[in-house]
Amino acid sequence: GQQLNQSPQSMFIQEGEDVSMNCTSSSIFNTWLWYKQDPGEGPVLLIALYKAGELTSNGRLTAQFGITRKDSFLNISASIPSDVGIYFCAGQFEGGKLIFGQGTELSVKP
Amino acid sequence: GAGVSQTPSNKVTEKGKYVELRCDPISGHTALYWYRQSLGQGPEFLIYFQGTGAADDSGLPNDRFFAVRPEGSVSTLKIQRTERGDSAVYLCASRFEGGTGELFFGEGSRLTVL
């Protein structure tokens, strides 16, 4: 099935460091979203972006919707142990259908 | 409960058997989505419903997979003649048509085909 190109695949960082991950697509989306998934759970929405060029923050998280509408990045500042998990980008089509990236697995060392 | 409910949470079956996975969406959500997630991958779209009808079933991998939502609420994903490659977590999500239209996911049904 179709997936977005998300990088990096995994990151091992020290507590307090900043993290950046990004996502690219060959398709244009009207909405980009970033999700976090913990083991045994479904994905949970972190940030939604609705306009090209939009920069949105949610606490220590900041995400941007690329001008071309084919890419997005997510930054996490001052990481803490509970940030551990798998982060997914997703592009949303009309009707709500989501296409996901392959995920970035984040490990935070205290 | 208030969230998307999926049953069973775990299902182990033998190759060739028939399996049904159930999704109970959030009350009032008219759109319902099924995704499949293999280990180390992002969720892959299978099918979505608007009310009782399948609005887009382009992600169903083959004709062994079928889903229904007869009353526009609960949905059942049906897999016939299961194969080992069908082993995955099957996620369901629902969405309220309006507002931000966020998808809310259930915890998934983990299917293992031996």
CSV table of N, CA, C and O in Angstrom, one decimal, chain A residues 33-70:
chain,number,residue,atom,x,y,z
A,33,LEU,N,-0.8,15.6,9.3
A,33,LEU,CA,-0.9,15.3,10.7
A,33,LEU,C,0.3,14.5,11.2
A,33,LEU,O,1.0,13.8,10.5
A,34,TRP,N,0.5,14.7,12.5
A,34,TRP,CA,1.6,13.9,13.2
A,34,TRP,C,0.9,13.2,14.4
A,34,TRP,O,0.2,13.7,15.2
A,35,TYR,N,1.2,11.8,14.4
A,35,TYR,CA,0.7,11.0,15.4
A,35,TYR,C,1.8,10.3,16.3
A,35,TYR,O,2.9,10.2,15.8
A,36,LYS,N,1.5,9.9,17.5
A,36,LYS,CA,2.4,9.1,18.3
A,36,LYS,C,1.7,7.8,18.6
A,36,LYS,O,0.5,7.8,19.0
A,37,GLN,N,2.5,6.7,18.6
A,37,GLN,CA,1.9,5.4,18.9
A,37,GLN,C,2.8,4.8,20.0
A,37,GLN,O,4.0,4.6,19.8
A,38,ASP,N,2.2,4.4,21.1
A,38,ASP,CA,2.8,3.7,22.2
A,38,ASP,C,2.5,2.2,22.0
A,38,ASP,O,1.5,1.8,21.3
A,39,PRO,N,3.4,1.3,22.5
A,39,PRO,CA,3.2,-0.1,22.3
A,39,PRO,C,1.8,-0.6,22.7
A,39,PRO,O,1.3,-0.2,23.8
A,40,GLY,N,1.1,-1.4,21.9
A,40,GLY,CA,-0.2,-1.9,22.2
A,40,GLY,C,-1.3,-0.9,22.1
A,40,GLY,O,-2.4,-1.2,22.5
A,41,GLU,N,-1.0,0.3,21.6
A,41,GLU,CA,-2.1,1.3,21.5
A,41,GLU,C,-2.2,1.7,20.1
A,41,GLU,O,-1.4,1.4,19.2
A,42,GLY,N,-3.4,2.4,19.8
A,42,GLY,CA,-3.5,3.0,18.5
A,42,GLY,C,-2.9,4.3,18.4
A,42,GLY,O,-2.5,4.9,19.5
A,43,PRO,N,-2.6,4.9,17.2
A,43,PRO,CA,-2.0,6.2,17.1
A,43,PRO,C,-2.9,7.3,17.7
A,43,PRO,O,-4.1,7.2,17.7
A,44,VAL,N,-2.2,8.3,18.3
A,44,VAL,CA,-2.9,9.4,19.0
A,44,VAL,C,-2.4,10.7,18.3
A,44,VAL,O,-1.2,10.9,18.1
A,45,LEU,N,-3.3,11.5,17.9
A,45,LEU,CA,-3.0,12.8,17.2
A,45,LEU,C,-2.2,13.7,18.1
A,45,LEU,O,-2.6,14.0,19.2
A,46,LEU,N,-1.1,14.3,17.6
A,46,LEU,CA,-0.3,15.3,18.3
A,46,LEU,C,-0.6,16.7,17.7
A,46,LEU,O,-0.8,17.6,18.5
A,47,ILE,N,-0.5,16.8,16.4
A,47,ILE,CA,-0.6,18.1,15.8
A,47,ILE,C,-1.3,17.9,14.4
A,47,ILE,O,-1.0,17.0,13.7
A,48,ALA,N,-2.1,18.9,14.0
A,48,ALA,CA,-2.7,18.9,12.7
A,48,ALA,C,-2.4,20.2,12.0
A,48,ALA,O,-2.4,21.2,12.6
A,49,LEU,N,-2.1,20.1,10.7
A,49,LEU,CA,-1.7,21.3,9.9
A,49,LEU,C,-2.7,21.4,8.7
A,49,LEU,O,-2.8,20.4,8.0
A,50,TYR,N,-3.3,22.6,8.5
A,50,TYR,CA,-4.3,22.7,7.5
A,50,TYR,C,-4.0,23.6,6.3
A,50,TYR,O,-4.7,23.6,5.4
A,51,LYS,N,-2.9,24.4,6.5
A,51,LYS,CA,-2.6,25.3,5.4
A,51,LYS,C,-1.1,25.2,5.0
A,51,LYS,O,-0.2,25.2,5.9
A,52,ALA,N,-0.8,25.3,3.7
A,52,ALA,CA,0.6,25.3,3.3
A,52,ALA,C,1.4,26.4,3.9
A,52,ALA,O,0.9,27.6,4.0
A,53,GLY,N,2.5,26.1,4.5
A,53,GLY,CA,3.4,27.1,5.1
A,53,GLY,C,3.0,27.3,6.6
A,53,GLY,O,3.8,27.9,7.4
A,54,GLU,N,2.0,26.7,7.1
A,54,GLU,CA,1.5,26.8,8.5
A,54,GLU,C,2.6,26.2,9.4
A,54,GLU,O,3.1,25.1,9.2
A,55,LEU,N,2.8,26.9,10.5
A,55,LEU,CA,3.7,26.5,11.6
A,55,LEU,C,2.9,26.4,12.8
A,55,LEU,O,2.3,27.4,13.2
A,56,THR,N,2.8,25.3,13.5
A,56,THR,CA,1.9,25.1,14.6
A,56,THR,C,2.7,24.5,15.8
A,56,THR,O,3.5,23.5,15.6
A,57,SER,N,2.4,24.9,17.0
A,57,SER,CA,3.0,24.4,18.2
A,57,SER,C,2.0,23.8,19.1
A,57,SER,O,0.9,24.2,19.2
A,58,ASN,N,2.5,22.7,19.8
A,58,ASN,CA,1.6,22.1,20.9
A,58,ASN,C,2.6,21.8,22.0
A,58,ASN,O,3.2,20.7,22.0
A,59,GLY,N,2.8,22.7,22.9
A,59,GLY,CA,3.7,22.5,24.0
A,59,GLY,C,5.1,22.5,23.4
A,59,GLY,O,5.6,23.4,22.8
A,60,ARG,N,5.9,21.4,23.7
A,60,ARG,CA,7.3,21.3,23.2
A,60,ARG,C,7.3,20.8,21.7
A,60,ARG,O,8.4,20.6,21.2
A,61,LEU,N,6.2,20.6,21.1
A,61,LEU,CA,6.1,20.1,19.7
A,61,LEU,C,5.9,21.2,18.8
A,61,LEU,O,5.0,22.1,19.1
A,62,THR,N,6.6,21.3,17.7
A,62,THR,CA,6.3,22.2,16.6
A,62,THR,C,6.3,21.5,15.3
A,62,THR,O,7.2,20.7,15.1
A,63,ALA,N,5.4,21.8,14.4
A,63,ALA,CA,5.3,21.1,13.1
A,63,ALA,C,5.0,22.2,12.1
A,63,ALA,O,4.4,23.2,12.3
A,64,GLN,N,5.5,21.9,10.9
A,64,GLN,CA,5.3,22.8,9.7
A,64,GLN,C,4.7,22.0,8.5
A,64,GLN,O,5.2,20.9,8.3
A,65,PHE,N,3.8,22.7,7.8
A,65,PHE,CA,3.2,22.2,6.6
A,65,PHE,C,4.0,22.8,5.5
A,65,PHE,O,4.0,24.0,5.3
A,66,GLY,N,4.7,22.0,4.6
A,66,GLY,CA,5.6,22.6,3.6
A,66,GLY,C,4.8,23.4,2.6
A,66,GLY,O,3.6,23.1,2.3
A,67,ILE,N,5.5,24.4,2.0
A,67,ILE,CA,4.9,25.2,1.0
A,67,ILE,C,4.3,24.5,-0.2
A,67,ILE,O,3.3,24.8,-0.8
A,68,THR,N,5.0,23.4,-0.6
A,68,THR,CA,4.6,22.7,-1.8
A,68,THR,C,3.5,21.7,-1.5
A,68,THR,O,2.9,21.1,-2.3
A,69,ARG,N,3.1,21.6,-0.2
A,69,ARG,CA,2.1,20.7,0.3
A,69,ARG,C,2.5,19.2,0.2
A,69,ARG,O,1.6,18.3,0.3
A,70,LYS,N,3.8,19.0,-0.1
A,70,LYS,CA,4.2,17.6,-0.2
A,70,LYS,C,5.2,17.2,0.9
A,70,LYS,O,5.8,16.1,0.8
